[in-house]
Structures are given as C-alpha cells and as structure tokens.
Amino acid sequence: MTHPTTNSAPEKITTMTNEPNNKLSNALWRIYQRPERPVAWTQGGNLPWNDPDFSERMLREHLDQAHGAASRVEQERLLQIDWLWAKLDLQPGMHICDLTCGPGLYAVELARRGCIITGIDFAPAAITYARALAEQEGVADRCTFIEQDIRTVHLPAHEFDAVLLLYGQLAIFPKAEAEQLLAKSVELLKPGGAFAIELLNQNRVDKTDSRWWFTDHTGLWGDTPFLHLGERFWDDDAALSTERFYIIHLETNQMTEIHLCDQTYAISTMSNMMQQAGFATADAYPRWDGVPLYDADEWVVYVAQTGRG
Ligand SMILES: C[S@@+](CC[C@H](N)C(=O)[O-])C[C@H]1O[C@@H](n2cnc3c(N)ncnc32)[C@H](O)[C@@H]1O
C-alpha cells in the first residue's frame, strides 16, 4: 500500500475550540504553526518569576544545595560576598541596594556583616522567604525587601553606598532597558558609590541553535506530569539567544508558552554602556577574578564607581 505524501502543510487551524478534549489538539496545532524563529521580546522575554506558583517552585531551586542554577550554593556565595566586600570596600553601616535579590541570600549575609539592605525582586515567594530569613538571622531591622519590578520601583536618589545586580539578570532586558537600569543605578548611588554587576561572558556563550524535550512530574515547570519542548535560537548579529519553551500539562491539557531572551555583551560594549550611563570608572573581572566558582569561566563581574562629585 502506498501513502499519499504532501509537502505542503495546512496553513490554518480550521476548527479551534475550548472544549477540554480539543485543548490538546489546539495546543499541538499552536506548536505546529509557531513562527519558525521567535522575534526577541515580542512575547515577553523573561521567565515568569513573578507568577506565584512558578515563584514557589523556583524558590525550591534557589535553596537546593545540590546545584547553583537559581542561586549559587552557600559555600560559593560566601566566597563571592568576601570578594565583593573587599572589591567594593564595603563597611558595616553602609546602605546597599540588591537589585533582583531573589530570596535574599546575599542581602541577609551582608546585613549579618552590619550593612543596611534594600532588596528588590518581583518574585513573591522569594521576597516572603527573604523577609523570614532576615527575621531568623536577627537582622530584620537592617533589611527592607520590596516586591516590585526593578525597572519601575521608585527608590530615593543618592541613598546607597553600593548597588548589586548579580547572576546575569540585566541580560534578559532589551538593550534600551538595560541602559536605563544602568542609569538608574548611577542615580541610586552616593558620589563615589560602587556598583557590581555580573553578566555572562560573551566569548563563552553557546552560539548554536538547539532543540530538546523531556517529561517530568515535578520541578520548575510543574508539579503534575508535563511535557516540556524547548528550542534555542542564536542571533549572531544581535549577539542574543532566544529560547522558546512549550509546556503541556498532561492532566489538564493546558499549554504554557514562554520566551526567554538573553542579550550578551562584549566587555568593551558593557564598559562603554556603564560610562555612558554616568559611571566614572568601570572595571571588568572575567572568571570572577579567580574566585573558585564551579562556573566562574562563564561569567564577567564588572565593578563601576560613580564620580566623587
Ligand atoms: C537567577 S535569580 C538570582 C537571584 C539572586 N540575585 C541570587 O543570586 O540569589 C534572578 C532573580 O531576578 C528576579 N527578577 C528577574 N526580573 C526581574 C524584574 N524585572 N524585577 C525584579 N526582579 C526580577 C527574579 O525574580 C529572580 O529572583
């Protein structure tokens, strides 16, 4: 028996319905009809950190000491904090703003060392945890945690001795927003204040396209059986990767689509951007300046300073 073959895929879904039995079919059609390459930042560009359920699941990853994917494990974190303490010349009593503070693991340690902390993050479970951790460590009076988007949060100008933006989050914003965040950091700092930011090393980033899939019943993407389908696209001209995830929840046939963008920067580009934003100096430290982190090779830490006025 021969099977008729065709090279032309149907262009349109003829019947799309919300009936539960058709949800899976609709989801599969959506995948089938996806644009070949997603256009960066047209459908979000960040993980849904601020979704309450996702944020609860992500918190487990932050605290998991078996890996450092969401927050680095404690031993490495303390080495980083020692390095930042020396390099930024931090002192007890200084005011520090931790942008994208997550569950406050850096912030609370800095408060334990005597600093006065303002931590900003828009993940609800992370902020709840950070507040509880500060209480537990007896430093709640030195910590303020604010659940807000770092792009829109309003903070007093020239209040901080240091601003931190750790673990790569600047990269998930389009360049214009990244520039605004750098300028905002300048504005937050006192004259002579220090800024530390950590970004992926552009030379080390995977510059290939790839696809993958897996199934699970627990983890970041859900706590009931799901199928995760992922694709990664590297745009060489823009030096940016866009990942597109489809997660099909098998018990409900609901599908979630997430796009995650990661803008990479050459060291010279980022140093220029920091000077354009108003920093007087900007130094780059590839490989975390030798701090022994398991993935240190992948990162560059920049330390910048505002002028003394
Ligand atoms: C990889 S985690 C790092 C957290 C923390 N810096 C650490 O290393 O433990 C990134 C954090 O950035 C936060 N985040 C991402 N985009 C944000 C935004 N626009 N406003 C506030 N927080 C954001 C997420 O909620 C998450 O807690």
CSV table of C-alpha atoms and ligand atoms in Angstrom, one decimal:
chain,number,residue,atom,x,y,z
A,1,MET,CA,0.0,0.0,0.0
A,2,THR,CA,1.3,3.4,-0.8
A,3,HIS,CA,0.6,6.5,1.3
A,4,PRO,CA,-0.2,9.8,-0.4
A,5,THR,CA,2.5,12.3,0.5
A,6,THR,CA,2.4,16.1,0.5
A,7,ASN,CA,5.0,18.7,1.1
A,8,SER,CA,2.5,21.5,1.9
A,9,ALA,CA,1.4,21.7,5.5
A,10,PRO,CA,-2.1,23.1,6.2
A,11,GLU,CA,-1.8,26.8,6.7
A,12,LYS,CA,-4.7,27.4,9.2
A,13,ILE,CA,-6.4,25.6,12.0
A,14,THR,CA,-9.8,25.0,10.6
A,15,THR,CA,-11.6,24.4,14.0
A,16,MET,CA,-10.2,25.7,17.3
A,17,THR,CA,-12.4,25.1,20.3
A,18,ASN,CA,-12.1,25.5,24.0
A,19,GLU,CA,-13.6,22.1,24.8
A,20,PRO,CA,-11.3,20.2,27.1
A,21,ASN,CA,-10.9,17.3,24.6
A,22,ASN,CA,-9.8,19.6,22.0
A,23,LYS,CA,-7.3,21.6,24.2
A,24,LEU,CA,-4.5,19.2,23.5
A,25,SER,CA,-5.2,19.3,19.8
A,26,ASN,CA,-5.3,23.1,19.8
A,27,ALA,CA,-2.0,23.2,21.8
A,28,LEU,CA,-0.3,20.9,19.3
A,29,TRP,CA,-1.6,23.0,16.4
A,30,ARG,CA,-0.2,26.1,18.0
A,31,ILE,CA,3.2,24.4,18.2
A,32,TYR,CA,2.9,23.2,14.7
A,33,GLN,CA,2.0,26.7,13.4
A,34,ARG,CA,4.6,28.6,15.5
A,35,PRO,CA,6.7,31.1,13.7
A,36,GLU,CA,9.9,29.5,12.6
A,37,ARG,CA,12.1,31.8,14.6
A,38,PRO,CA,10.7,33.9,17.5
A,39,VAL,CA,11.3,37.6,17.4
A,40,ALA,CA,13.0,38.6,20.6
A,41,TRP,CA,10.9,40.3,23.3
A,42,THR,CA,7.7,40.3,21.2
A,43,GLN,CA,6.2,37.7,23.6
A,44,GLY,CA,7.8,38.5,26.9
A,45,GLY,CA,11.4,37.6,27.2
A,46,ASN,CA,11.8,36.5,30.8
A,47,LEU,CA,10.8,33.6,33.0
A,48,PRO,CA,7.5,34.1,34.8
A,49,TRP,CA,9.4,34.7,38.1
A,50,ASN,CA,6.5,36.8,39.4
A,51,ASP,CA,3.9,34.2,38.9
A,52,PRO,CA,3.0,32.9,42.4
A,53,ASP,CA,3.1,29.2,41.6
A,54,PHE,CA,6.3,29.5,39.5
A,55,SER,CA,7.9,31.6,42.2
A,56,GLU,CA,7.2,28.8,44.8
A,57,ARG,CA,8.7,26.2,42.6
A,58,MET,CA,11.7,28.5,41.8
A,59,LEU,CA,12.3,29.1,45.5
A,60,ARG,CA,13.0,25.3,45.9
A,61,GLU,CA,15.6,25.7,43.2
A,62,HIS,CA,17.2,28.7,44.9
A,63,LEU,CA,17.5,26.8,48.1
A,64,ASP,CA,18.6,23.5,46.7
A,65,GLN,CA,22.2,23.0,47.7
A,66,ALA,CA,22.7,20.3,45.1
A,67,HIS,CA,23.1,22.8,42.3
A,68,GLY,CA,23.7,26.6,41.8
A,69,ALA,CA,21.3,27.2,38.9
A,70,ALA,CA,19.0,29.7,40.5
A,71,SER,CA,21.2,30.9,43.4
A,72,ARG,CA,24.7,29.8,44.0
A,73,VAL,CA,25.3,27.2,46.7
A,74,GLU,CA,26.2,28.7,50.1
A,75,GLN,CA,29.9,27.9,50.1
A,76,GLU,CA,30.4,29.7,46.7
A,77,ARG,CA,28.1,32.6,47.7
A,78,LEU,CA,30.2,33.3,50.8
A,79,LEU,CA,33.3,33.4,48.6
A,80,GLN,CA,31.6,35.9,46.3
A,81,ILE,CA,30.5,38.0,49.2
A,82,ASP,CA,34.0,38.1,50.6
A,83,TRP,CA,35.3,39.2,47.2
A,84,LEU,CA,32.6,41.9,46.8
A,85,TRP,CA,33.2,43.1,50.4
A,86,ALA,CA,36.9,43.7,49.5
A,87,LYS,CA,36.5,45.0,46.0
A,88,LEU,CA,33.6,47.4,46.8
A,89,ASP,CA,35.3,48.4,50.1
A,90,LEU,CA,32.1,47.6,51.9
A,91,GLN,CA,31.8,48.6,55.6
A,92,PRO,CA,29.3,47.9,58.4
A,93,GLY,CA,26.7,50.6,58.4
A,94,MET,CA,26.8,51.1,54.6
A,95,HIS,CA,23.5,51.2,52.6
A,96,ILE,CA,23.3,48.5,49.9
A,97,CYS,CA,20.7,48.0,47.3
A,98,ASP,CA,20.4,44.5,45.9
A,99,LEU,CA,18.5,44.6,42.6
A,100,THR,CA,17.0,41.1,41.8
A,101,CYS,CA,17.8,40.0,45.3
A,102,GLY,CA,15.8,36.7,44.9
A,103,PRO,CA,15.3,35.0,48.3
A,104,GLY,CA,17.8,37.5,50.0
A,105,LEU,CA,20.7,35.1,50.4
A,106,TYR,CA,23.3,37.7,49.6
A,107,ALA,CA,21.3,40.5,51.2
A,108,VAL,CA,20.9,38.8,54.6
A,109,GLU,CA,24.5,37.8,54.7
A,110,LEU,CA,25.5,41.4,54.1
A,111,ALA,CA,23.1,42.5,56.8
A,112,ARG,CA,24.7,40.0,59.1
A,113,ARG,CA,28.0,41.8,58.4
A,114,GLY,CA,26.4,45.1,59.5
A,115,CYS,CA,25.1,46.6,56.3
A,116,ILE,CA,21.7,48.2,55.8
A,117,ILE,CA,19.9,46.5,52.9
A,118,THR,CA,17.2,47.2,50.5
A,119,GLY,CA,16.4,44.2,48.3
A,120,ILE,CA,14.1,44.4,45.3
A,121,ASP,CA,12.6,41.4,43.5
A,122,PHE,CA,9.3,40.7,41.9
A,123,ALA,CA,9.0,37.0,42.8
A,124,PRO,CA,6.5,36.8,45.7
A,125,ALA,CA,7.8,33.6,47.2
A,126,ALA,CA,11.4,34.8,47.1
A,127,ILE,CA,10.5,38.1,48.9
A,128,THR,CA,8.5,36.3,51.6
A,129,TYR,CA,11.4,33.9,52.1
A,130,ALA,CA,13.9,36.9,52.3
A,131,ARG,CA,11.9,38.6,55.0
A,132,ALA,CA,11.6,35.4,57.0
A,133,LEU,CA,15.4,34.7,56.7
A,134,ALA,CA,16.2,38.2,57.9
A,135,GLU,CA,13.9,37.6,60.9
A,136,GLN,CA,15.6,34.3,61.6
A,137,GLU,CA,19.1,35.8,61.4
A,138,GLY,CA,18.1,38.6,63.7
A,139,VAL,CA,18.8,41.3,61.1
A,140,ALA,CA,15.2,42.3,60.1
A,141,ASP,CA,15.8,45.8,61.4
A,142,ARG,CA,18.6,46.3,58.9
A,143,CYS,CA,16.6,44.8,55.9
A,144,THR,CA,13.9,46.1,53.7
A,145,PHE,CA,12.6,43.8,51.0
A,146,ILE,CA,10.4,45.2,48.3
A,147,GLU,CA,8.3,43.1,45.9
A,148,GLN,CA,8.5,45.1,42.7
A,149,ASP,CA,9.9,45.2,39.2
A,150,ILE,CA,13.4,46.7,39.3
A,151,ARG,CA,12.5,48.7,36.2
A,152,THR,CA,9.7,50.6,37.8
A,153,VAL,CA,10.5,50.6,41.5
A,154,HIS,CA,10.9,54.0,43.0
A,155,LEU,CA,13.8,54.4,45.4
A,156,PRO,CA,15.4,57.6,46.8
A,157,ALA,CA,18.2,59.0,44.8
A,158,HIS,CA,21.8,59.1,46.1
A,159,GLU,CA,21.0,56.9,49.1
A,160,PHE,CA,23.2,53.9,48.6
A,161,ASP,CA,26.9,53.2,49.0
A,162,ALA,CA,26.7,50.2,46.8
A,163,VAL,CA,24.2,48.6,44.3
A,164,LEU,CA,24.4,45.0,43.3
A,165,LEU,CA,22.9,43.2,40.2
A,166,LEU,CA,24.1,39.7,40.5
A,167,TYR,CA,23.6,36.5,38.4
A,168,GLY,CA,23.0,37.9,35.0
A,169,GLN,CA,19.6,39.4,35.1
A,170,LEU,CA,20.4,42.6,33.2
A,171,ALA,CA,20.8,40.4,30.1
A,172,ILE,CA,17.1,39.5,30.0
A,173,PHE,CA,16.1,43.1,29.2
A,174,PRO,CA,16.4,44.7,25.7
A,175,LYS,CA,19.4,46.9,25.5
A,176,ALA,CA,17.5,50.2,25.9
A,177,GLU,CA,16.0,48.9,29.2
A,178,ALA,CA,19.4,47.7,30.3
A,179,GLU,CA,20.8,51.2,29.6
A,180,GLN,CA,18.0,52.7,31.7
A,181,LEU,CA,18.8,50.3,34.5
A,182,LEU,CA,22.4,51.3,34.5
A,183,ALA,CA,21.4,54.9,34.6
A,184,LYS,CA,19.0,54.2,37.5
A,185,SER,CA,21.8,52.5,39.4
A,186,VAL,CA,24.0,55.6,39.0
A,187,GLU,CA,21.2,57.7,40.3
A,188,LEU,CA,20.7,55.5,43.4
A,189,LEU,CA,24.4,55.8,44.4
A,190,LYS,CA,26.0,58.4,46.5
A,191,PRO,CA,29.1,60.1,45.0
A,192,GLY,CA,31.9,57.6,45.0
A,193,GLY,CA,29.4,54.7,45.3
A,194,ALA,CA,30.1,51.3,43.9
A,195,PHE,CA,28.2,49.1,41.5
A,196,ALA,CA,28.7,45.4,40.9
A,197,ILE,CA,27.1,43.5,38.1
A,198,GLU,CA,27.6,40.0,36.8
A,199,LEU,CA,26.9,39.1,33.2
A,200,LEU,CA,27.6,36.0,31.0
A,201,ASN,CA,31.0,36.2,29.2
A,202,GLN,CA,30.0,36.6,25.5
A,203,ASN,CA,33.0,34.6,24.4
A,204,ARG,CA,31.8,31.6,26.3
A,205,VAL,CA,28.1,31.6,25.4
A,206,ASP,CA,26.8,28.7,23.3
A,207,LYS,CA,26.3,30.2,19.8
A,208,THR,CA,24.4,27.3,18.3
A,209,ASP,CA,20.7,26.6,17.7
A,210,SER,CA,19.3,23.6,19.5
A,211,ARG,CA,16.1,21.7,20.4
A,212,TRP,CA,15.2,19.4,23.3
A,213,TRP,CA,12.3,17.8,25.1
A,214,PHE,CA,11.7,16.0,28.3
A,215,THR,CA,8.9,14.8,30.6
A,216,ASP,CA,8.6,15.1,34.3
A,217,HIS,CA,6.1,15.3,37.1
A,218,THR,CA,7.8,17.8,39.3
A,219,GLY,CA,10.3,20.6,39.1
A,220,LEU,CA,10.4,24.2,37.8
A,221,TRP,CA,7.7,23.7,35.1
A,222,GLY,CA,5.0,22.0,37.2
A,223,ASP,CA,4.2,19.5,39.9
A,224,THR,CA,2.0,17.3,37.9
A,225,PRO,CA,3.1,15.3,34.7
A,226,PHE,CA,4.1,17.6,31.9
A,227,LEU,CA,5.9,17.5,28.6
A,228,HIS,CA,8.5,20.3,28.0
A,229,LEU,CA,9.5,21.1,24.5
A,230,GLY,CA,12.3,23.7,24.0
A,231,GLU,CA,14.2,25.4,21.2
A,232,ARG,CA,17.1,27.8,21.3
A,233,PHE,CA,17.9,30.3,18.6
A,234,TRP,CA,21.2,32.2,18.4
A,235,ASP,CA,21.1,35.6,16.6
A,236,ASP,CA,24.7,36.3,15.7
A,237,ASP,CA,24.1,39.9,14.5
A,238,ALA,CA,22.4,40.9,17.7
A,239,ALA,CA,24.6,38.6,19.9
A,240,LEU,CA,21.5,37.3,21.6
A,241,SER,CA,19.8,34.0,22.3
A,242,THR,CA,16.1,33.4,22.4
A,243,GLU,CA,14.7,30.3,24.0
A,244,ARG,CA,11.1,29.2,23.4
A,245,PHE,CA,9.5,26.7,25.7
A,246,TYR,CA,6.2,24.9,25.4
A,247,ILE,CA,5.0,23.1,28.5
A,248,ILE,CA,2.0,20.9,28.1
A,249,HIS,CA,0.4,19.9,31.4
A,250,LEU,CA,-0.9,16.4,30.8
A,251,GLU,CA,-3.7,16.4,33.5
A,252,THR,CA,-5.3,19.5,32.1
A,253,ASN,CA,-4.0,19.7,28.5
A,254,GLN,CA,-3.2,23.3,29.3
A,255,MET,CA,-0.1,24.7,27.5
A,256,THR,CA,2.2,27.4,28.6
A,257,GLU,CA,4.5,29.2,26.1
A,258,ILE,CA,7.5,31.0,27.5
A,259,HIS,CA,10.2,33.0,25.7
A,260,LEU,CA,13.5,33.7,27.4
A,261,CYS,CA,15.9,36.2,25.8
A,262,ASP,CA,19.5,36.6,26.8
A,263,GLN,CA,21.4,39.6,25.4
A,264,THR,CA,25.1,39.1,25.6
A,265,TYR,CA,27.6,42.0,25.7
A,266,ALA,CA,31.3,42.2,24.7
A,267,ILE,CA,33.3,43.5,27.7
A,268,SER,CA,34.1,46.7,25.8
A,269,THR,CA,30.4,47.3,25.0
A,270,MET,CA,29.3,46.9,28.6
A,271,SER,CA,32.2,49.0,29.9
A,272,ASN,CA,31.1,51.8,27.4
A,273,MET,CA,27.5,51.4,28.4
A,274,MET,CA,28.4,51.9,32.0
A,275,GLN,CA,30.4,55.0,31.2
A,276,GLN,CA,27.6,56.3,29.1
A,277,ALA,CA,25.2,55.7,32.0
A,278,GLY,CA,27.3,58.0,34.1
A,279,PHE,CA,29.8,55.8,36.0
A,280,ALA,CA,33.2,57.4,36.3
A,281,THR,CA,35.1,54.1,36.2
A,282,ALA,CA,34.2,50.6,35.1
A,283,ASP,CA,36.5,47.6,35.5
A,284,ALA,CA,35.8,44.1,34.2
A,285,TYR,CA,36.8,40.9,36.0
A,286,PRO,CA,36.4,37.8,33.8
A,287,ARG,CA,36.1,34.4,35.6
A,288,TRP,CA,35.1,36.2,38.8
A,289,ASP,CA,38.7,37.3,39.2
A,290,GLY,CA,39.7,33.8,40.2
A,291,VAL,CA,37.0,33.2,42.9
A,292,PRO,CA,36.6,29.4,42.7
A,293,LEU,CA,33.0,29.0,41.5
A,294,TYR,CA,32.1,25.9,39.5
A,295,ASP,CA,31.0,28.0,36.6
A,296,ALA,CA,33.3,31.0,37.1
A,297,ASP,CA,34.6,30.7,33.5
A,298,GLU,CA,31.2,31.6,32.1
A,299,TRP,CA,31.0,35.0,33.9
A,300,VAL,CA,32.4,38.5,34.0
A,301,VAL,CA,31.9,40.7,37.0
A,302,TYR,CA,32.0,44.5,36.5
A,303,VAL,CA,32.7,46.9,39.2
A,304,ALA,CA,32.0,50.5,38.5
A,305,GLN,CA,32.1,53.7,40.6
A,306,THR,CA,30.3,57.0,40.4
A,307,GLY,CA,32.4,60.2,40.5
A,308,ARG,CA,33.1,61.8,43.8
A,309,GLY,CA,31.2,64.9,42.7
B,1,LIG,C1,18.9,34.0,38.9
B,1,LIG,S1,17.9,34.7,40.1
B,1,LIG,C2,19.1,35.5,41.1
B,1,LIG,C3,18.7,35.9,42.5
B,1,LIG,C4,19.7,36.5,43.4
B,1,LIG,N1,20.4,37.6,42.8
B,1,LIG,C5,20.7,35.4,43.7
B,1,LIG,O1,21.8,35.3,43.0
B,1,LIG,O2,20.4,34.6,44.6
B,1,LIG,C6,17.2,36.1,39.3
B,1,LIG,C7,16.2,36.9,40.1
B,1,LIG,O3,15.8,38.1,39.3
B,1,LIG,C8,14.5,38.4,39.6
B,1,LIG,N2,14.0,39.2,38.5
B,1,LIG,C9,14.0,39.0,37.2
B,1,LIG,N3,13.5,40.0,36.5
B,1,LIG,C10,13.1,40.9,37.5
B,1,LIG,C11,12.5,42.2,37.4
B,1,LIG,N4,12.1,42.7,36.2
B,1,LIG,N5,12.2,42.9,38.5
B,1,LIG,C12,12.5,42.3,39.7
B,1,LIG,N6,13.1,41.1,39.9
B,1,LIG,C13,13.4,40.4,38.7
B,1,LIG,C14,13.8,37.0,39.7
B,1,LIG,O4,12.6,37.1,40.4
B,1,LIG,C15,14.9,36.2,40.4
B,1,LIG,O5,14.7,36.2,41.8
